[in-house]
Amino acid sequence: MSQLLSIVKECDLFPYEQDLKPSHYLLKTHDGRATIGHIIPTVATELLDKFPDFLTLKPSKELWINPKLSTESLRSTKIAEVASQLRQTHIEQFPTLKGWRAELYTAYYPNHTKYFQIERAFAPLLGIVMYGVHINGYIPASEEEGLKLWIPRRSIHKPTFPGMLDNTIAGGLGGGLDPLETAVKESYEEAGIEQSYIRHNLKQVGSVSYIYICQDEGGLIQPEIQYVYDLKFTKEMIPTPIDGEVQEFYLMPLGEVLQKLNNREFKPNCALVVIDFLIRHGFITAENEADYLEIVHRLHRNVGLPTR
């Protein structure tokens, strides 16, 4: 197995169907028609014990949302109540709640239809699909120099992956914003890039999807889809941290980027976005990467759940 495939597998950790030996529970909609999340046993035990009016255990390790929660509003209200109580009583057992942001994410069912809203820090406990926006900022190759990427180092005060390398700009998709508006907002907050430049130069180039398992959170299952953009920088443009989430930016040639990837210095999902960039720009090919096809496939996993 190549280094790059190993990096991809370290983020896309959840077994594929042929290898699946489920020990987790399936979160089902109130009508039982769809699976919308994956819940690990330790979380399921607490939810069933403390909140019997929220979930009901069915055969085949299915957890159905209470049928009485028949509207988006009722479900969102109940989930907010559950999340708030667990934050008060179980924050040490479920450390993800320490990253409470008062920021709402959305779960969907059917596709494109809002099913409930949920606090961002609580979402991993239900294993629902989470979304983000990731931007590759780069200076194109010239006659004198090769292509370079602007790579930030995350603040050491970040609740997740402090001090690791990241994509030029990245942020979760919440607060009712669409991907483009999120990209515009995050570009200024994280890198000081003005809205007018982003709107004229940002190029949407696809998505990256995977199912991560958060080992230091007891194995929480996190299906994620990232909207991916490329942004050309001029040589004169220098990203500047604004909101404190970035410690500093580095302008890296590709050789250094690959070295940092192999050293596991990137936040896991950001490593996937960088690999996707290198494939799209022709630096990783079927001719120089033995595991090319599997890498491409795993960068665009079908998460198997309803999506936005």
Short mmCIF file of C-alpha atoms in Angstrom, two decimals:
data_model
loop_
_atom_site.label_atom_id
_atom_site.label_comp_id
_atom_site.label_asym_id
_atom_site.label_seq_id
_atom_site.Cartn_x
_atom_site.Cartn_y
_atom_site.Cartn_z
CA MET A 1 0.00 0.00 0.00
CA SER A 2 1.35 3.41 -0.96
CA GLN A 3 1.89 6.27 1.50
CA LEU A 4 -0.89 8.32 -0.07
CA LEU A 5 -3.42 5.49 0.14
CA SER A 6 -2.47 4.98 3.79
CA ILE A 7 -3.18 8.65 4.45
CA VAL A 8 -6.59 8.37 2.78
CA LYS A 9 -7.48 5.23 4.73
CA GLU A 10 -6.55 6.92 8.00
CA CYS A 11 -9.37 9.39 7.38
CA ASP A 12 -11.84 7.13 5.56
CA LEU A 13 -11.73 4.66 8.43
CA PHE A 14 -15.26 3.28 8.54
CA PRO A 15 -15.41 -0.22 7.03
CA TYR A 16 -16.93 -0.70 3.60
CA GLU A 17 -19.96 -2.97 3.34
CA GLN A 18 -18.01 -6.11 2.49
CA ASP A 19 -15.88 -5.67 5.63
CA LEU A 20 -18.60 -4.39 7.95
CA LYS A 21 -19.17 -6.16 11.27
CA PRO A 22 -21.45 -3.61 12.90
CA SER A 23 -21.16 -3.05 16.62
CA HIS A 24 -22.89 0.33 16.41
CA TYR A 25 -26.56 1.30 16.20
CA LEU A 26 -28.36 2.79 13.21
CA LEU A 27 -30.19 6.05 13.86
CA LYS A 28 -33.51 5.78 12.03
CA THR A 29 -36.04 8.45 11.14
CA HIS A 30 -39.30 8.67 13.12
CA ASP A 31 -41.06 6.70 10.37
CA GLY A 32 -38.31 4.07 10.20
CA ARG A 33 -37.82 4.57 6.48
CA ALA A 34 -34.24 5.80 6.44
CA THR A 35 -30.98 5.60 8.33
CA ILE A 36 -29.65 9.08 9.06
CA GLY A 37 -26.76 8.36 11.44
CA HIS A 38 -24.52 5.89 13.26
CA ILE A 39 -24.47 5.78 17.08
CA ILE A 40 -21.79 3.94 19.06
CA PRO A 41 -22.86 1.74 22.02
CA THR A 42 -21.67 4.06 24.80
CA VAL A 43 -23.75 6.91 23.40
CA ALA A 44 -26.75 4.68 22.70
CA THR A 45 -26.77 3.41 26.29
CA GLU A 46 -26.89 6.94 27.72
CA LEU A 47 -29.53 8.17 25.29
CA LEU A 48 -31.84 5.21 25.91
CA ASP A 49 -31.40 5.43 29.67
CA LYS A 50 -31.71 9.20 30.11
CA PHE A 51 -34.04 10.15 27.26
CA PRO A 52 -36.62 7.38 26.64
CA ASP A 53 -38.91 9.92 24.95
CA PHE A 54 -36.27 10.62 22.30
CA LEU A 55 -35.20 7.23 20.94
CA THR A 56 -36.69 3.73 20.93
CA LEU A 57 -34.61 0.57 20.50
CA LYS A 58 -35.86 -1.73 17.73
CA PRO A 59 -34.56 -5.10 16.47
CA SER A 60 -31.35 -5.21 14.42
CA LYS A 61 -29.75 -2.51 16.58
CA GLU A 62 -31.94 0.28 15.24
CA LEU A 63 -32.68 3.43 17.23
CA TRP A 64 -35.85 5.09 15.99
CA ILE A 65 -36.61 8.72 16.69
CA ASN A 66 -39.87 8.95 18.64
CA PRO A 67 -42.78 8.96 16.11
CA LYS A 68 -44.39 11.75 18.15
CA LEU A 69 -41.53 13.99 17.02
CA SER A 70 -43.25 14.30 13.67
CA THR A 71 -42.09 17.78 12.61
CA GLU A 72 -38.72 19.41 12.08
CA SER A 73 -39.47 21.86 14.87
CA LEU A 74 -40.38 19.17 17.42
CA ARG A 75 -37.29 17.13 16.57
CA SER A 76 -34.97 20.14 16.74
CA THR A 77 -36.39 21.21 20.10
CA LYS A 78 -36.00 17.73 21.61
CA ILE A 79 -32.45 17.34 20.28
CA ALA A 80 -31.49 20.74 21.69
CA GLU A 81 -32.84 19.63 25.09
CA VAL A 82 -30.91 16.34 24.96
CA ALA A 83 -27.69 18.05 23.87
CA SER A 84 -27.93 20.70 26.58
CA GLN A 85 -28.50 18.15 29.35
CA LEU A 86 -25.64 15.93 28.20
CA ARG A 87 -23.37 18.96 28.07
CA GLN A 88 -24.16 19.62 31.73
CA THR A 89 -23.84 16.03 32.96
CA HIS A 90 -21.65 14.05 30.53
CA ILE A 91 -19.07 16.47 29.16
CA GLU A 92 -16.16 14.40 30.50
CA GLN A 93 -17.61 11.18 29.07
CA PHE A 94 -18.23 12.82 25.68
CA PRO A 95 -15.37 15.34 25.15
CA THR A 96 -16.78 16.48 21.80
CA LEU A 97 -19.23 18.55 23.86
CA LYS A 98 -16.32 20.64 25.15
CA GLY A 99 -16.21 22.16 21.68
CA TRP A 100 -19.72 23.61 22.07
CA ARG A 101 -20.09 26.48 19.59
CA ALA A 102 -23.78 27.48 19.69
CA GLU A 103 -23.72 26.79 15.93
CA LEU A 104 -26.47 24.76 14.30
CA TYR A 105 -25.95 22.08 11.68
CA THR A 106 -28.74 20.45 9.69
CA ALA A 107 -29.63 16.79 9.16
CA TYR A 108 -31.57 15.93 6.01
CA TYR A 109 -34.35 13.47 5.15
CA PRO A 110 -35.44 12.94 2.45
CA ASN A 111 -32.55 14.26 0.37
CA HIS A 112 -32.46 18.08 0.28
CA THR A 113 -35.14 18.34 3.01
CA LYS A 114 -34.32 19.65 6.49
CA TYR A 115 -35.11 16.98 9.07
CA PHE A 116 -33.75 18.60 12.22
CA GLN A 117 -31.18 21.11 13.41
CA ILE A 118 -28.49 20.18 15.88
CA GLU A 119 -25.66 21.81 17.82
CA ARG A 120 -22.41 21.26 15.93
CA ALA A 121 -20.59 19.73 18.91
CA PHE A 122 -23.43 17.25 19.52
CA ALA A 123 -23.74 16.10 15.89
CA PRO A 124 -20.89 13.52 16.09
CA LEU A 125 -22.72 11.72 18.92
CA LEU A 126 -25.56 10.93 16.50
CA GLY A 127 -23.20 10.19 13.60
CA ILE A 128 -25.10 12.31 11.09
CA VAL A 129 -23.57 13.70 7.90
CA MET A 130 -21.60 16.90 8.54
CA TYR A 131 -20.56 19.36 5.85
CA GLY A 132 -17.78 21.84 5.34
CA VAL A 133 -16.11 24.14 2.84
CA HIS A 134 -12.39 23.78 2.04
CA ILE A 135 -10.40 26.15 -0.18
CA ASN A 136 -7.00 25.44 -1.74
CA GLY A 137 -5.20 28.75 -2.11
CA TYR A 138 -2.30 28.50 -4.55
CA ILE A 139 0.10 30.46 -6.73
CA PRO A 140 0.27 28.90 -10.22
CA ALA A 141 3.57 27.72 -11.66
CA SER A 142 5.65 30.25 -13.58
CA GLU A 143 8.75 29.96 -15.75
CA GLU A 144 10.86 30.58 -12.65
CA GLU A 145 9.02 28.54 -10.01
CA GLY A 146 6.66 25.62 -9.60
CA LEU A 147 3.16 25.77 -8.15
CA LYS A 148 2.95 26.66 -4.45
CA LEU A 149 0.18 26.24 -1.88
CA TRP A 150 -0.69 28.53 1.00
CA ILE A 151 -0.84 26.23 4.03
CA PRO A 152 -1.97 27.44 7.48
CA ARG A 153 -1.12 26.03 10.88
CA ARG A 154 -4.12 25.74 13.17
CA SER A 155 -4.09 27.66 16.42
CA ILE A 156 -2.86 25.65 19.40
CA HIS A 157 -6.04 26.77 21.14
CA LYS A 158 -8.38 25.03 18.67
CA PRO A 159 -10.50 22.35 20.41
CA THR A 160 -9.78 19.88 17.60
CA PHE A 161 -6.41 19.08 15.97
CA PRO A 162 -4.57 22.04 17.53
CA GLY A 163 -1.32 23.03 15.83
CA MET A 164 -1.81 20.80 12.78
CA LEU A 165 -1.61 21.94 9.16
CA ASP A 166 -4.86 22.75 7.37
CA ASN A 167 -6.21 23.85 4.01
CA THR A 168 -5.82 27.54 3.16
CA ILE A 169 -9.37 28.29 4.30
CA ALA A 170 -11.85 25.85 5.80
CA GLY A 171 -14.99 25.94 7.88
CA GLY A 172 -18.09 24.02 8.79
CA LEU A 173 -21.29 24.53 6.81
CA GLY A 174 -23.87 25.78 9.29
CA GLY A 175 -25.84 28.80 10.32
CA GLY A 176 -28.17 28.59 7.32
CA LEU A 177 -25.48 29.65 4.82
CA ASP A 178 -24.91 27.91 1.50
CA PRO A 179 -21.40 26.73 0.51
CA LEU A 180 -20.47 29.88 -1.42
CA GLU A 181 -21.56 32.25 1.34
CA THR A 182 -19.69 30.11 3.86
CA ALA A 183 -16.59 30.30 1.66
CA VAL A 184 -16.85 34.09 1.47
CA LYS A 185 -17.34 34.43 5.24
CA GLU A 186 -14.52 32.05 6.17
CA SER A 187 -12.11 33.61 3.66
CA TYR A 188 -12.23 36.92 5.45
CA GLU A 189 -12.39 35.54 9.00
CA GLU A 190 -9.49 33.11 8.59
CA ALA A 191 -7.30 34.77 5.97
CA GLY A 192 -8.36 38.42 5.62
CA ILE A 193 -9.34 38.02 1.96
CA GLU A 194 -11.90 40.55 0.78
CA GLN A 195 -15.32 39.44 -0.40
CA SER A 196 -14.96 40.99 -3.85
CA TYR A 197 -11.80 39.00 -4.63
CA ILE A 198 -13.37 35.74 -3.46
CA ARG A 199 -16.55 36.20 -5.49
CA HIS A 200 -14.61 36.92 -8.69
CA ASN A 201 -11.88 34.30 -8.36
CA LEU A 202 -13.18 31.35 -6.35
CA LYS A 203 -13.65 28.19 -8.44
CA GLN A 204 -15.80 25.31 -7.21
CA VAL A 205 -14.07 22.08 -8.19
CA GLY A 206 -16.07 19.28 -6.56
CA SER A 207 -16.31 17.57 -3.21
CA VAL A 208 -14.48 15.12 -0.98
CA SER A 209 -16.37 12.63 1.16
CA TYR A 210 -15.40 9.94 3.67
CA ILE A 211 -16.49 8.37 6.95
CA TYR A 212 -14.08 9.15 9.75
CA ILE A 213 -13.83 7.35 13.10
CA CYS A 214 -12.71 9.62 15.92
CA GLN A 215 -10.52 7.27 17.94
CA ASP A 216 -9.88 9.71 20.79
CA GLU A 217 -13.64 10.22 21.20
CA GLY A 218 -14.42 6.56 21.84
CA GLY A 219 -14.84 5.71 18.16
CA LEU A 220 -17.53 8.25 17.20
CA ILE A 221 -18.53 7.74 13.55
CA GLN A 222 -18.40 10.93 11.47
CA PRO A 223 -19.66 10.86 7.85
CA GLU A 224 -18.47 14.09 6.23
CA ILE A 225 -18.80 15.84 2.88
CA GLN A 226 -16.56 18.78 2.05
CA TYR A 227 -17.30 21.24 -0.75
CA VAL A 228 -13.94 21.96 -2.39
CA TYR A 229 -12.79 25.16 -4.07
CA ASP A 230 -9.57 26.39 -5.68
CA LEU A 231 -8.46 30.01 -5.33
CA LYS A 232 -5.59 31.51 -7.34
CA PHE A 233 -3.45 33.96 -5.38
CA THR A 234 -1.28 36.63 -6.94
CA LYS A 235 2.32 36.76 -5.77
CA GLU A 236 1.53 39.97 -3.91
CA MET A 237 -1.34 38.48 -1.88
CA ILE A 238 -0.47 37.22 1.58
CA PRO A 239 -3.23 35.65 3.72
CA THR A 240 -3.46 37.16 7.18
CA PRO A 241 -5.11 35.48 10.20
CA ILE A 242 -8.05 37.52 11.51
CA ASP A 243 -10.16 35.45 13.92
CA GLY A 244 -7.38 33.64 15.79
CA GLU A 245 -8.15 30.18 14.39
CA VAL A 246 -4.91 30.20 12.36
CA GLN A 247 -1.49 30.55 13.95
CA GLU A 248 0.39 31.41 10.75
CA PHE A 249 0.48 30.76 6.99
CA TYR A 250 3.29 29.14 4.99
CA LEU A 251 3.82 29.33 1.23
CA MET A 252 4.93 25.79 0.39
CA PRO A 253 6.32 24.24 -2.79
CA LEU A 254 4.77 20.88 -3.64
CA GLY A 255 7.78 18.88 -2.48
CA GLU A 256 7.40 20.31 1.01
CA VAL A 257 3.63 19.72 0.95
CA LEU A 258 4.18 16.05 0.10
CA GLN A 259 6.76 15.72 2.85
CA LYS A 260 4.32 17.20 5.38
CA LEU A 261 1.60 14.85 4.14
CA ASN A 262 3.83 11.82 4.59
CA ASN A 263 4.82 13.03 8.07
CA ARG A 264 1.10 13.17 9.02
CA GLU A 265 1.34 16.88 9.85
CA PHE A 266 -2.01 17.70 8.22
CA LYS A 267 -5.40 17.43 9.90
CA PRO A 268 -6.70 14.13 8.44
CA ASN A 269 -9.53 15.46 6.27
CA CYS A 270 -7.39 18.38 5.07
CA ALA A 271 -4.81 15.86 3.87
CA LEU A 272 -7.52 14.35 1.66
CA VAL A 273 -8.38 17.75 0.19
CA VAL A 274 -4.70 18.34 -0.62
CA ILE A 275 -4.42 14.92 -2.28
CA ASP A 276 -7.54 15.70 -4.33
CA PHE A 277 -5.91 18.98 -5.43
CA LEU A 278 -2.74 17.18 -6.49
CA ILE A 279 -4.78 14.69 -8.53
CA ARG A 280 -6.87 17.35 -10.25
CA HIS A 281 -3.80 19.39 -11.16
CA GLY A 282 -2.00 16.38 -12.62
CA PHE A 283 0.71 15.91 -10.00
CA ILE A 284 -0.62 12.53 -8.85
CA THR A 285 -1.42 10.28 -11.82
CA ALA A 286 -2.08 6.65 -12.66
CA GLU A 287 1.49 6.53 -13.96
CA ASN A 288 3.23 7.63 -10.75
CA GLU A 289 0.81 6.28 -8.13
CA ALA A 290 0.16 2.53 -7.99
CA ASP A 291 -3.00 2.92 -5.89
CA TYR A 292 -4.42 5.77 -7.98
CA LEU A 293 -7.86 4.25 -8.61
CA GLU A 294 -8.51 3.30 -5.01
CA ILE A 295 -7.39 6.72 -3.82
CA VAL A 296 -9.75 8.48 -6.26
CA HIS A 297 -12.62 6.19 -5.25
CA ARG A 298 -12.11 6.71 -1.53
CA LEU A 299 -11.89 10.49 -1.87
CA HIS A 300 -15.49 10.44 -3.12
CA ARG A 301 -17.18 7.88 -0.90
CA ASN A 302 -20.94 7.43 -0.96
CA VAL A 303 -21.72 8.01 2.71
CA GLY A 304 -24.95 6.02 2.38
CA LEU A 305 -27.16 8.55 4.20
CA PRO A 306 -29.58 11.27 3.02
CA THR A 307 -27.76 14.47 2.05
CA ARG A 308 -28.45 18.17 1.62
#
